[in-house]
């Protein structure tokens, strides 16, 4: 039975893990998925910014979907971010996601040009109309240079009812306003590597979609908050905040240093696919320190 929205909780969106020849590493990707599933995250995802989707060919994006479907094996709600430069390309990838058992899809704005809200509303709507899956919009103007206002999102979801979630990448102040404008009818999962983690729950987010570098700490904070222990959730967040601050200076630092913190904690060698931000000697010392302080993955 497929999972149904709104998909609350902490979702792990996997890194793209490469071998020394810059090819996707099947064994490393399988191990990464196993770590998150074993931690009992509430959902799994792939092909967003953390997965370096813009560096993957169409065939590689399809391969990642196949691998994730195999590794998750229906144990968790599974989402795929849909990246592409045209309606036709994204609609084709939505069909691949359906074939691989996706429970929902997340549409990214096309990374070509810069257009007004009406054009993006039409773009997203045309793709959403090709599927019966629940659809989320990734609204990340700070990271992607394009996005929609709270009012635009309200109009989009009014026109296309299966657009029923938002993958945010904004501050809690921005997220709280979006929740207010949409009158709380639109489930929102934020990201930003877990910055303002517990305040996101207070603002009304149903959960977070995060790379696995510090996801065990986010999961602990979420479970404490859900159990009514806000002080415990705040303490769990404070414990991991220095590492999150180091990692989330930008998407590039997440992919350079956050991925290496994950690798150090998981025992997986990390290789970059160029072009990439390359680590400095000092940066690698910080990776070593944070990985040691965070420790191995544990529930």
PDB file of C-alpha atoms in Angstrom:
ATOM      1  CA  UNK A   1       0.000   0.000   0.000  1.00  0.00           C
ATOM      2  CA  UNK A   2       1.400   3.434  -0.899  1.00  0.00           C
ATOM      3  CA  UNK A   3       1.890   5.980   1.864  1.00  0.00           C
ATOM      4  CA  UNK A   4      -0.484   8.937   1.913  1.00  0.00           C
ATOM      5  CA  UNK A   5       0.238  12.629   2.557  1.00  0.00           C
ATOM      6  CA  UNK A   6       0.991  14.765   4.503  1.00  0.00           C
ATOM      7  CA  UNK A   7       4.210  12.764   5.274  1.00  0.00           C
ATOM      8  CA  UNK A   8       5.180  14.287   8.643  1.00  0.00           C
ATOM      9  CA  UNK A   9       8.562  13.856  10.315  1.00  0.00           C
ATOM     10  CA  UNK A  10      12.229  13.823   9.416  1.00  0.00           C
ATOM     11  CA  UNK A  11      12.991  12.752   5.853  1.00  0.00           C
ATOM     12  CA  UNK A  12      16.494  11.874   4.675  1.00  0.00           C
ATOM     13  CA  UNK A  13      17.455  13.154   1.230  1.00  0.00           C
ATOM     14  CA  UNK A  14      20.522  11.281   0.112  1.00  0.00           C
ATOM     15  CA  UNK A  15      23.828  12.646  -1.125  1.00  0.00           C
ATOM     16  CA  UNK A  16      25.117  11.592  -4.534  1.00  0.00           C
ATOM     17  CA  UNK A  17      28.086   9.393  -3.644  1.00  0.00           C
ATOM     18  CA  UNK A  18      30.770   8.923  -6.293  1.00  0.00           C
ATOM     19  CA  UNK A  19      33.760   6.622  -6.662  1.00  0.00           C
ATOM     20  CA  UNK A  20      37.300   7.770  -7.443  1.00  0.00           C
ATOM     21  CA  UNK A  21      36.378   7.918 -11.152  1.00  0.00           C
ATOM     22  CA  UNK A  22      33.394  10.234 -10.441  1.00  0.00           C
ATOM     23  CA  UNK A  23      30.851   7.512 -11.192  1.00  0.00           C
ATOM     24  CA  UNK A  24      27.859   6.900  -8.934  1.00  0.00           C
ATOM     25  CA  UNK A  25      28.909   4.351  -6.310  1.00  0.00           C
ATOM     26  CA  UNK A  26      26.211   1.694  -5.919  1.00  0.00           C
ATOM     27  CA  UNK A  27      27.537   0.172  -2.708  1.00  0.00           C
ATOM     28  CA  UNK A  28      27.988   3.548  -1.028  1.00  0.00           C
ATOM     29  CA  UNK A  29      24.504   4.685  -2.046  1.00  0.00           C
ATOM     30  CA  UNK A  30      23.011   1.476  -0.652  1.00  0.00           C
ATOM     31  CA  UNK A  31      24.862   1.888   2.636  1.00  0.00           C
ATOM     32  CA  UNK A  32      23.705   5.501   2.895  1.00  0.00           C
ATOM     33  CA  UNK A  33      20.063   4.517   2.483  1.00  0.00           C
ATOM     34  CA  UNK A  34      20.451   1.703   5.025  1.00  0.00           C
ATOM     35  CA  UNK A  35      21.804   4.107   7.655  1.00  0.00           C
ATOM     36  CA  UNK A  36      18.766   6.381   7.426  1.00  0.00           C
ATOM     37  CA  UNK A  37      16.249   3.537   7.327  1.00  0.00           C
ATOM     38  CA  UNK A  38      17.935   1.891  10.322  1.00  0.00           C
ATOM     39  CA  UNK A  39      17.680   5.188  12.219  1.00  0.00           C
ATOM     40  CA  UNK A  40      13.915   4.976  11.580  1.00  0.00           C
ATOM     41  CA  UNK A  41      13.533   8.283   9.775  1.00  0.00           C
ATOM     42  CA  UNK A  42       9.959   9.031   8.790  1.00  0.00           C
ATOM     43  CA  UNK A  43      10.708   9.271   5.047  1.00  0.00           C
ATOM     44  CA  UNK A  44      13.325   8.985   2.312  1.00  0.00           C
ATOM     45  CA  UNK A  45      14.032  11.218  -0.677  1.00  0.00           C
ATOM     46  CA  UNK A  46      16.521  11.722  -3.485  1.00  0.00           C
ATOM     47  CA  UNK A  47      17.519  13.990  -6.358  1.00  0.00           C
ATOM     48  CA  UNK A  48      17.350  17.369  -4.654  1.00  0.00           C
ATOM     49  CA  UNK A  49      20.134  19.890  -4.142  1.00  0.00           C
ATOM     50  CA  UNK A  50      21.920  17.541  -1.719  1.00  0.00           C
ATOM     51  CA  UNK A  51      21.946  14.860  -4.422  1.00  0.00           C
ATOM     52  CA  UNK A  52      23.731  17.256  -6.803  1.00  0.00           C
ATOM     53  CA  UNK A  53      20.978  16.560  -9.288  1.00  0.00           C
ATOM     54  CA  UNK A  54      22.218  19.180 -11.759  1.00  0.00           C
ATOM     55  CA  UNK A  55      25.437  17.133 -12.191  1.00  0.00           C
ATOM     56  CA  UNK A  56      23.539  13.938 -12.991  1.00  0.00           C
ATOM     57  CA  UNK A  57      22.524  12.924 -16.489  1.00  0.00           C
ATOM     58  CA  UNK A  58      18.916  11.982 -17.214  1.00  0.00           C
ATOM     59  CA  UNK A  59      19.948   8.308 -17.179  1.00  0.00           C
ATOM     60  CA  UNK A  60      21.722   8.733 -13.822  1.00  0.00           C
ATOM     61  CA  UNK A  61      18.647  10.368 -12.307  1.00  0.00           C
ATOM     62  CA  UNK A  62      16.622   7.347 -13.408  1.00  0.00           C
ATOM     63  CA  UNK A  63      19.272   5.039 -11.951  1.00  0.00           C
ATOM     64  CA  UNK A  64      19.147   6.796  -8.577  1.00  0.00           C
ATOM     65  CA  UNK A  65      15.368   6.338  -8.531  1.00  0.00           C
ATOM     66  CA  UNK A  66      15.761   2.630  -9.239  1.00  0.00           C
ATOM     67  CA  UNK A  67      18.400   2.206  -6.544  1.00  0.00           C
ATOM     68  CA  UNK A  68      16.370   4.090  -3.944  1.00  0.00           C
ATOM     69  CA  UNK A  69      13.243   2.094  -4.701  1.00  0.00           C
ATOM     70  CA  UNK A  70      15.252  -1.110  -4.284  1.00  0.00           C
ATOM     71  CA  UNK A  71      16.946   0.000  -1.049  1.00  0.00           C
ATOM     72  CA  UNK A  72      13.910   1.522   0.670  1.00  0.00           C
ATOM     73  CA  UNK A  73      11.717  -1.377  -0.469  1.00  0.00           C
ATOM     74  CA  UNK A  74       8.464   0.236   0.584  1.00  0.00           C
ATOM     75  CA  UNK A  75       9.498   0.626   4.208  1.00  0.00           C
ATOM     76  CA  UNK A  76       9.266   4.441   4.222  1.00  0.00           C
ATOM     77  CA  UNK A  77       7.443   7.090   2.193  1.00  0.00           C
ATOM     78  CA  UNK A  78       9.640   7.797  -0.828  1.00  0.00           C
ATOM     79  CA  UNK A  79       9.912  11.119  -2.647  1.00  0.00           C
ATOM     80  CA  UNK A  80      11.869  12.123  -5.717  1.00  0.00           C
ATOM     81  CA  UNK A  81      12.732  15.682  -6.629  1.00  0.00           C
ATOM     82  CA  UNK A  82      12.054  16.328 -10.304  1.00  0.00           C
ATOM     83  CA  UNK A  83      14.752  18.377 -12.039  1.00  0.00           C
ATOM     84  CA  UNK A  84      14.551  19.443 -15.668  1.00  0.00           C
ATOM     85  CA  UNK A  85      14.617  22.385 -18.038  1.00  0.00           C
ATOM     86  CA  UNK A  86      11.212  21.861 -19.663  1.00  0.00           C
ATOM     87  CA  UNK A  87       7.720  20.629 -18.958  1.00  0.00           C
ATOM     88  CA  UNK A  88       8.375  17.601 -21.165  1.00  0.00           C
ATOM     89  CA  UNK A  89      11.573  16.602 -19.336  1.00  0.00           C
ATOM     90  CA  UNK A  90      10.036  16.951 -15.892  1.00  0.00           C
ATOM     91  CA  UNK A  91       6.846  15.149 -16.928  1.00  0.00           C
ATOM     92  CA  UNK A  92       8.936  12.260 -18.255  1.00  0.00           C
ATOM     93  CA  UNK A  93      10.827  12.021 -14.968  1.00  0.00           C
ATOM     94  CA  UNK A  94       7.553  12.050 -13.030  1.00  0.00           C
ATOM     95  CA  UNK A  95       6.572   8.953 -15.005  1.00  0.00           C
ATOM     96  CA  UNK A  96       9.873   7.308 -14.043  1.00  0.00           C
ATOM     97  CA  UNK A  97       9.176   8.208 -10.398  1.00  0.00           C
ATOM     98  CA  UNK A  98       5.731   6.617 -10.642  1.00  0.00           C
ATOM     99  CA  UNK A  99       7.249   3.479 -12.157  1.00  0.00           C
ATOM    100  CA  UNK A 100       9.679   3.254  -9.235  1.00  0.00           C
ATOM    101  CA  UNK A 101       6.991   3.479  -6.578  1.00  0.00           C
ATOM    102  CA  UNK A 102       7.317   7.104  -5.499  1.00  0.00           C
ATOM    103  CA  UNK A 103       4.759   8.137  -2.913  1.00  0.00           C
ATOM    104  CA  UNK A 104       5.132  11.794  -3.887  1.00  0.00           C
ATOM    105  CA  UNK A 105       7.244  14.060  -6.067  1.00  0.00           C
ATOM    106  CA  UNK A 106       8.839  17.456  -5.490  1.00  0.00           C
ATOM    107  CA  UNK A 107       9.004  19.821  -8.473  1.00  0.00           C
ATOM    108  CA  UNK A 108      11.946  22.193  -8.816  1.00  0.00           C
ATOM    109  CA  UNK A 109      11.737  25.360 -10.906  1.00  0.00           C
ATOM    110  CA  UNK A 110      13.683  24.967 -14.159  1.00  0.00           C
ATOM    111  CA  UNK A 111      17.200  26.333 -13.806  1.00  0.00           C
ATOM    112  CA  UNK A 112      17.013  28.246 -17.085  1.00  0.00           C
ATOM    113  CA  UNK A 113      16.117  31.904 -17.356  1.00  0.00           C
ATOM    114  CA  UNK A 114      14.264  33.928 -14.766  1.00  0.00           C
ATOM    115  CA  UNK A 115      10.563  34.565 -15.178  1.00  0.00           C
ATOM    116  CA  UNK A 116       7.565  36.048 -13.450  1.00  0.00           C
ATOM    117  CA  UNK A 117       5.299  34.160 -11.093  1.00  0.00           C
ATOM    118  CA  UNK A 118       2.642  33.497 -13.732  1.00  0.00           C
ATOM    119  CA  UNK A 119       5.120  31.523 -15.835  1.00  0.00           C
ATOM    120  CA  UNK A 120       6.194  29.327 -12.912  1.00  0.00           C
ATOM    121  CA  UNK A 121       2.593  28.772 -11.837  1.00  0.00           C
ATOM    122  CA  UNK A 122       1.795  27.584 -15.367  1.00  0.00           C
ATOM    123  CA  UNK A 123       4.952  25.436 -15.525  1.00  0.00           C
ATOM    124  CA  UNK A 124       4.301  23.639 -12.242  1.00  0.00           C
ATOM    125  CA  UNK A 125       0.615  23.251 -12.981  1.00  0.00           C
ATOM    126  CA  UNK A 126       1.165  21.606 -16.365  1.00  0.00           C
ATOM    127  CA  UNK A 127       3.452  18.995 -14.799  1.00  0.00           C
ATOM    128  CA  UNK A 128       1.173  18.385 -11.812  1.00  0.00           C
ATOM    129  CA  UNK A 129      -1.694  17.714 -14.217  1.00  0.00           C
ATOM    130  CA  UNK A 130       0.216  14.736 -15.686  1.00  0.00           C
ATOM    131  CA  UNK A 131       0.199  12.710 -12.463  1.00  0.00           C
ATOM    132  CA  UNK A 132      -2.124  11.494  -9.755  1.00  0.00           C
ATOM    133  CA  UNK A 133       0.719  11.509  -7.200  1.00  0.00           C
ATOM    134  CA  UNK A 134       0.790  14.133  -4.460  1.00  0.00           C
ATOM    135  CA  UNK A 135       3.010  16.971  -5.672  1.00  0.00           C
ATOM    136  CA  UNK A 136       5.165  19.360  -3.666  1.00  0.00           C
ATOM    137  CA  UNK A 137       6.860  22.522  -4.899  1.00  0.00           C
ATOM    138  CA  UNK A 138      10.443  23.215  -3.858  1.00  0.00           C
ATOM    139  CA  UNK A 139      10.449  26.899  -2.998  1.00  0.00           C
ATOM    140  CA  UNK A 140      14.081  27.875  -2.442  1.00  0.00           C
ATOM    141  CA  UNK A 141      14.700  31.350  -3.882  1.00  0.00           C
ATOM    142  CA  UNK A 142      17.752  31.927  -1.674  1.00  0.00           C
ATOM    143  CA  UNK A 143      19.470  28.836  -3.083  1.00  0.00           C
ATOM    144  CA  UNK A 144      18.002  28.643  -6.587  1.00  0.00           C
ATOM    145  CA  UNK A 145      17.539  32.298  -7.510  1.00  0.00           C
ATOM    146  CA  UNK A 146      13.871  31.806  -8.364  1.00  0.00           C
ATOM    147  CA  UNK A 147      10.739  31.103  -6.358  1.00  0.00           C
ATOM    148  CA  UNK A 148       7.177  32.050  -5.529  1.00  0.00           C
ATOM    149  CA  UNK A 149       5.616  34.299  -2.926  1.00  0.00           C
ATOM    150  CA  UNK A 150       3.205  32.972  -0.323  1.00  0.00           C
ATOM    151  CA  UNK A 151       0.338  34.463  -2.336  1.00  0.00           C
ATOM    152  CA  UNK A 152       1.594  32.801  -5.541  1.00  0.00           C
ATOM    153  CA  UNK A 153       1.734  29.431  -3.788  1.00  0.00           C
ATOM    154  CA  UNK A 154      -1.813  29.893  -2.517  1.00  0.00           C
ATOM    155  CA  UNK A 155      -2.999  30.535  -6.073  1.00  0.00           C
ATOM    156  CA  UNK A 156      -1.066  27.570  -7.480  1.00  0.00           C
ATOM    157  CA  UNK A 157      -2.554  25.135  -4.988  1.00  0.00           C
ATOM    158  CA  UNK A 158      -6.031  26.558  -5.580  1.00  0.00           C
ATOM    159  CA  UNK A 159      -5.757  25.778  -9.292  1.00  0.00           C
ATOM    160  CA  UNK A 160      -4.138  22.343  -8.908  1.00  0.00           C
ATOM    161  CA  UNK A 161      -5.386  20.411  -5.846  1.00  0.00           C
ATOM    162  CA  UNK A 162      -2.792  17.611  -6.118  1.00  0.00           C
ATOM    163  CA  UNK A 163      -0.105  20.240  -5.442  1.00  0.00           C
ATOM    164  CA  UNK A 164      -0.579  19.610  -1.780  1.00  0.00           C
ATOM    165  CA  UNK A 165       2.780  20.161  -0.030  1.00  0.00           C
ATOM    166  CA  UNK A 166       5.676  22.606   0.015  1.00  0.00           C
ATOM    167  CA  UNK A 167       9.372  21.782   0.353  1.00  0.00           C
ATOM    168  CA  UNK A 168      10.658  25.006   1.882  1.00  0.00           C
ATOM    169  CA  UNK A 169      14.152  26.415   2.157  1.00  0.00           C
ATOM    170  CA  UNK A 170      13.424  29.517   4.179  1.00  0.00           C
ATOM    171  CA  UNK A 171      13.701  31.057   7.602  1.00  0.00           C
ATOM    172  CA  UNK A 172      11.090  30.238  10.212  1.00  0.00           C
ATOM    173  CA  UNK A 173       9.718  33.773   9.859  1.00  0.00           C
ATOM    174  CA  UNK A 174       9.132  33.210   6.134  1.00  0.00           C
ATOM    175  CA  UNK A 175       7.706  29.755   6.735  1.00  0.00           C
ATOM    176  CA  UNK A 176       5.329  30.979   9.448  1.00  0.00           C
ATOM    177  CA  UNK A 177       4.000  33.644   7.090  1.00  0.00           C
ATOM    178  CA  UNK A 178       3.429  31.096   4.322  1.00  0.00           C
ATOM    179  CA  UNK A 179       1.481  28.946   6.767  1.00  0.00           C
ATOM    180  CA  UNK A 180      -0.605  31.990   7.734  1.00  0.00           C
ATOM    181  CA  UNK A 181      -1.307  33.031   4.130  1.00  0.00           C
ATOM    182  CA  UNK A 182      -2.359  29.497   3.190  1.00  0.00           C
ATOM    183  CA  UNK A 183      -4.439  29.304   6.399  1.00  0.00           C
ATOM    184  CA  UNK A 184      -2.603  26.209   7.594  1.00  0.00           C
ATOM    185  CA  UNK A 185      -4.062  24.061   4.814  1.00  0.00           C
ATOM    186  CA  UNK A 186      -0.729  23.355   3.109  1.00  0.00           C
ATOM    187  CA  UNK A 187       1.692  20.944   4.843  1.00  0.00           C
ATOM    188  CA  UNK A 188       5.231  22.344   4.776  1.00  0.00           C
ATOM    189  CA  UNK A 189       8.521  20.526   5.236  1.00  0.00           C
ATOM    190  CA  UNK A 190      11.497  22.843   5.574  1.00  0.00           C
ATOM    191  CA  UNK A 191      15.164  22.128   4.925  1.00  0.00           C
ATOM    192  CA  UNK A 192      18.216  24.406   5.206  1.00  0.00           C
ATOM    193  CA  UNK A 193      20.218  21.610   6.797  1.00  0.00           C
ATOM    194  CA  UNK A 194      18.227  21.822  10.021  1.00  0.00           C
ATOM    195  CA  UNK A 195      18.879  25.471  10.866  1.00  0.00           C
ATOM    196  CA  UNK A 196      16.241  26.752  13.339  1.00  0.00           C
ATOM    197  CA  UNK A 197      15.192  23.138  13.699  1.00  0.00           C
ATOM    198  CA  UNK A 198      12.828  23.214  16.662  1.00  0.00           C
ATOM    199  CA  UNK A 199      11.457  26.648  15.798  1.00  0.00           C
ATOM    200  CA  UNK A 200      10.373  25.179  12.462  1.00  0.00           C
ATOM    201  CA  UNK A 201       8.083  22.846  14.382  1.00  0.00           C
ATOM    202  CA  UNK A 202       6.823  25.744  16.482  1.00  0.00           C
ATOM    203  CA  UNK A 203       6.120  27.701  13.287  1.00  0.00           C
ATOM    204  CA  UNK A 204       3.915  24.857  12.078  1.00  0.00           C
ATOM    205  CA  UNK A 205       6.158  22.748   9.829  1.00  0.00           C
ATOM    206  CA  UNK A 206       5.100  19.121   9.766  1.00  0.00           C
ATOM    207  CA  UNK A 207       8.699  18.022   9.370  1.00  0.00           C
ATOM    208  CA  UNK A 208      12.062  18.511   7.689  1.00  0.00           C
ATOM    209  CA  UNK A 209      13.843  17.100   4.640  1.00  0.00           C
ATOM    210  CA  UNK A 210      17.559  16.911   5.442  1.00  0.00           C
ATOM    211  CA  UNK A 211      20.763  15.364   4.151  1.00  0.00           C
ATOM    212  CA  UNK A 212      21.968  12.566   6.435  1.00  0.00           C
ATOM    213  CA  UNK A 213      25.072  14.297   7.850  1.00  0.00           C
ATOM    214  CA  UNK A 214      23.425  15.171  11.201  1.00  0.00           C
ATOM    215  CA  UNK A 215      20.038  13.548  10.675  1.00  0.00           C
ATOM    216  CA  UNK A 216      20.152  11.386  13.791  1.00  0.00           C
ATOM    217  CA  UNK A 217      20.260  14.539  15.934  1.00  0.00           C
ATOM    218  CA  UNK A 218      17.366  16.085  13.999  1.00  0.00           C
ATOM    219  CA  UNK A 219      15.372  12.897  14.445  1.00  0.00           C
ATOM    220  CA  UNK A 220      16.050  12.903  18.179  1.00  0.00           C
ATOM    221  CA  UNK A 221      14.923  16.529  18.489  1.00  0.00           C
ATOM    222  CA  UNK A 222      11.793  15.876  16.441  1.00  0.00           C
ATOM    223  CA  UNK A 223      10.798  12.833  18.490  1.00  0.00           C
ATOM    224  CA  UNK A 224      11.314  14.742  21.745  1.00  0.00           C
ATOM    225  CA  UNK A 225       9.242  17.673  20.465  1.00  0.00           C
ATOM    226  CA  UNK A 226       6.488  15.357  19.293  1.00  0.00           C
ATOM    227  CA  UNK A 227       6.477  13.735  22.750  1.00  0.00           C
ATOM    228  CA  UNK A 228       5.936  17.154  24.349  1.00  0.00           C
ATOM    229  CA  UNK A 229       9.497  17.605  25.622  1.00  0.00           C
ATOM    230  CA  UNK A 230      10.351  20.981  24.072  1.00  0.00           C
ATOM    231  CA  UNK A 231      13.251  21.559  26.460  1.00  0.00           C
ATOM    232  CA  UNK A 232      14.748  18.211  25.484  1.00  0.00           C
ATOM    233  CA  UNK A 233      14.257  19.017  21.793  1.00  0.00           C
ATOM    234  CA  UNK A 234      15.998  22.367  22.246  1.00  0.00           C
ATOM    235  CA  UNK A 235      18.893  20.662  24.028  1.00  0.00           C
ATOM    236  CA  UNK A 236      19.281  18.113  21.232  1.00  0.00           C
ATOM    237  CA  UNK A 237      19.338  20.947  18.698  1.00  0.00           C
ATOM    238  CA  UNK A 238      21.916  22.980  20.656  1.00  0.00           C
ATOM    239  CA  UNK A 239      24.169  19.930  20.713  1.00  0.00           C
ATOM    240  CA  UNK A 240      24.325  19.754  16.911  1.00  0.00           C
ATOM    241  CA  UNK A 241      24.020  23.459  16.039  1.00  0.00           C
ATOM    242  CA  UNK A 242      27.782  24.196  15.746  1.00  0.00           C
ATOM    243  CA  UNK A 243      28.134  21.450  13.148  1.00  0.00           C
ATOM    244  CA  UNK A 244      25.056  22.625  11.228  1.00  0.00           C
ATOM    245  CA  UNK A 245      26.382  26.186  11.212  1.00  0.00           C
ATOM    246  CA  UNK A 246      29.698  24.985   9.756  1.00  0.00           C
ATOM    247  CA  UNK A 247      27.994  22.841   7.130  1.00  0.00           C
ATOM    248  CA  UNK A 248      25.285  25.252   5.983  1.00  0.00           C
ATOM    249  CA  UNK A 249      27.277  28.276   4.874  1.00  0.00           C
ATOM    250  CA  UNK A 250      26.038  27.432   1.361  1.00  0.00           C
ATOM    251  CA  UNK A 251      24.901  24.485  -0.730  1.00  0.00           C
ATOM    252  CA  UNK A 252      28.516  24.116  -1.867  1.00  0.00           C
ATOM    253  CA  UNK A 253      29.764  23.790   1.719  1.00  0.00           C
ATOM    254  CA  UNK A 254      27.063  21.218   2.416  1.00  0.00           C
ATOM    255  CA  UNK A 255      28.276  19.171  -0.546  1.00  0.00           C
ATOM    256  CA  UNK A 256      31.944  19.597   0.335  1.00  0.00           C
ATOM    257  CA  UNK A 257      32.036  19.437   4.119  1.00  0.00           C
ATOM    258  CA  UNK A 258      28.622  18.075   5.110  1.00  0.00           C
ATOM    259  CA  UNK A 259      29.113  15.114   2.810  1.00  0.00           C
ATOM    260  CA  UNK A 260      32.554  14.500   4.304  1.00  0.00           C
ATOM    261  CA  UNK A 261      31.171  14.636   7.843  1.00  0.00           C
ATOM    262  CA  UNK A 262      28.621  12.051   6.749  1.00  0.00           C
ATOM    263  CA  UNK A 263      31.370   9.931   5.191  1.00  0.00           C
ATOM    264  CA  UNK A 264      33.537  10.107   8.312  1.00  0.00           C
ATOM    265  CA  UNK A 265      30.622   9.107  10.537  1.00  0.00           C
ATOM    266  CA  UNK A 266      29.487   6.333   8.177  1.00  0.00           C
ATOM    267  CA  UNK A 267      32.908   4.973   7.193  1.00  0.00           C
ATOM    268  CA  UNK A 268      32.364   5.789   3.513  1.00  0.00           C
ATOM    269  CA  UNK A 269      35.141   7.418   1.430  1.00  0.00           C
ATOM    270  CA  UNK A 270      34.001  10.632  -0.238  1.00  0.00           C
ATOM    271  CA  UNK A 271      34.938  11.617  -3.794  1.00  0.00           C
ATOM    272  CA  UNK A 272      33.790  14.745  -5.623  1.00  0.00           C
ATOM    273  CA  UNK A 273      32.390  15.082  -9.114  1.00  0.00           C
ATOM    274  CA  UNK A 274      33.708  18.275 -10.633  1.00  0.00           C
ATOM    275  CA  UNK A 275      33.121  21.095 -10.725  1.00  0.00           C
ATOM    276  CA  UNK A 276      33.080  21.129  -6.942  1.00  0.00           C
ATOM    277  CA  UNK A 277      34.218  23.117  -3.950  1.00  0.00           C
ATOM    278  CA  UNK A 278      37.408  21.381  -2.819  1.00  0.00           C
ATOM    279  CA  UNK A 279      38.161  21.080   0.907  1.00  0.00           C
ATOM    280  CA  UNK A 280      41.022  22.967   2.474  1.00  0.00           C
ATOM    281  CA  UNK A 281      43.433  21.430   4.953  1.00  0.00           C
ATOM    282  CA  UNK A 282      41.829  23.447   7.749  1.00  0.00           C
ATOM    283  CA  UNK A 283      38.356  22.475   6.545  1.00  0.00           C
ATOM    284  CA  UNK A 284      39.285  18.808   6.718  1.00  0.00           C
ATOM    285  CA  UNK A 285      40.484  19.289  10.288  1.00  0.00           C
ATOM    286  CA  UNK A 286      37.076  20.749  11.128  1.00  0.00           C
ATOM    287  CA  UNK A 287      35.390  17.794   9.437  1.00  0.00           C
ATOM    288  CA  UNK A 288      37.442  15.423  11.565  1.00  0.00           C
ATOM    289  CA  UNK A 289      36.592  17.308  14.755  1.00  0.00           C
ATOM    290  CA  UNK A 290      32.857  17.567  14.095  1.00  0.00           C
ATOM    291  CA  UNK A 291      32.616  13.935  13.013  1.00  0.00           C
ATOM    292  CA  UNK A 292      34.386  12.882  16.197  1.00  0.00           C
ATOM    293  CA  UNK A 293      32.121  15.054  18.367  1.00  0.00           C
ATOM    294  CA  UNK A 294      28.959  13.836  16.650  1.00  0.00           C
ATOM    295  CA  UNK A 295      30.094  10.214  16.849  1.00  0.00           C
ATOM    296  CA  UNK A 296      28.818   7.218  14.893  1.00  0.00           C
ATOM    297  CA  UNK A 297      25.176   7.089  13.867  1.00  0.00           C
ATOM    298  CA  UNK A 298      22.858   5.980  16.632  1.00  0.00           C
ATOM    299  CA  UNK A 299      19.158   6.120  17.394  1.00  0.00           C
TER     300      UNK A 299
END
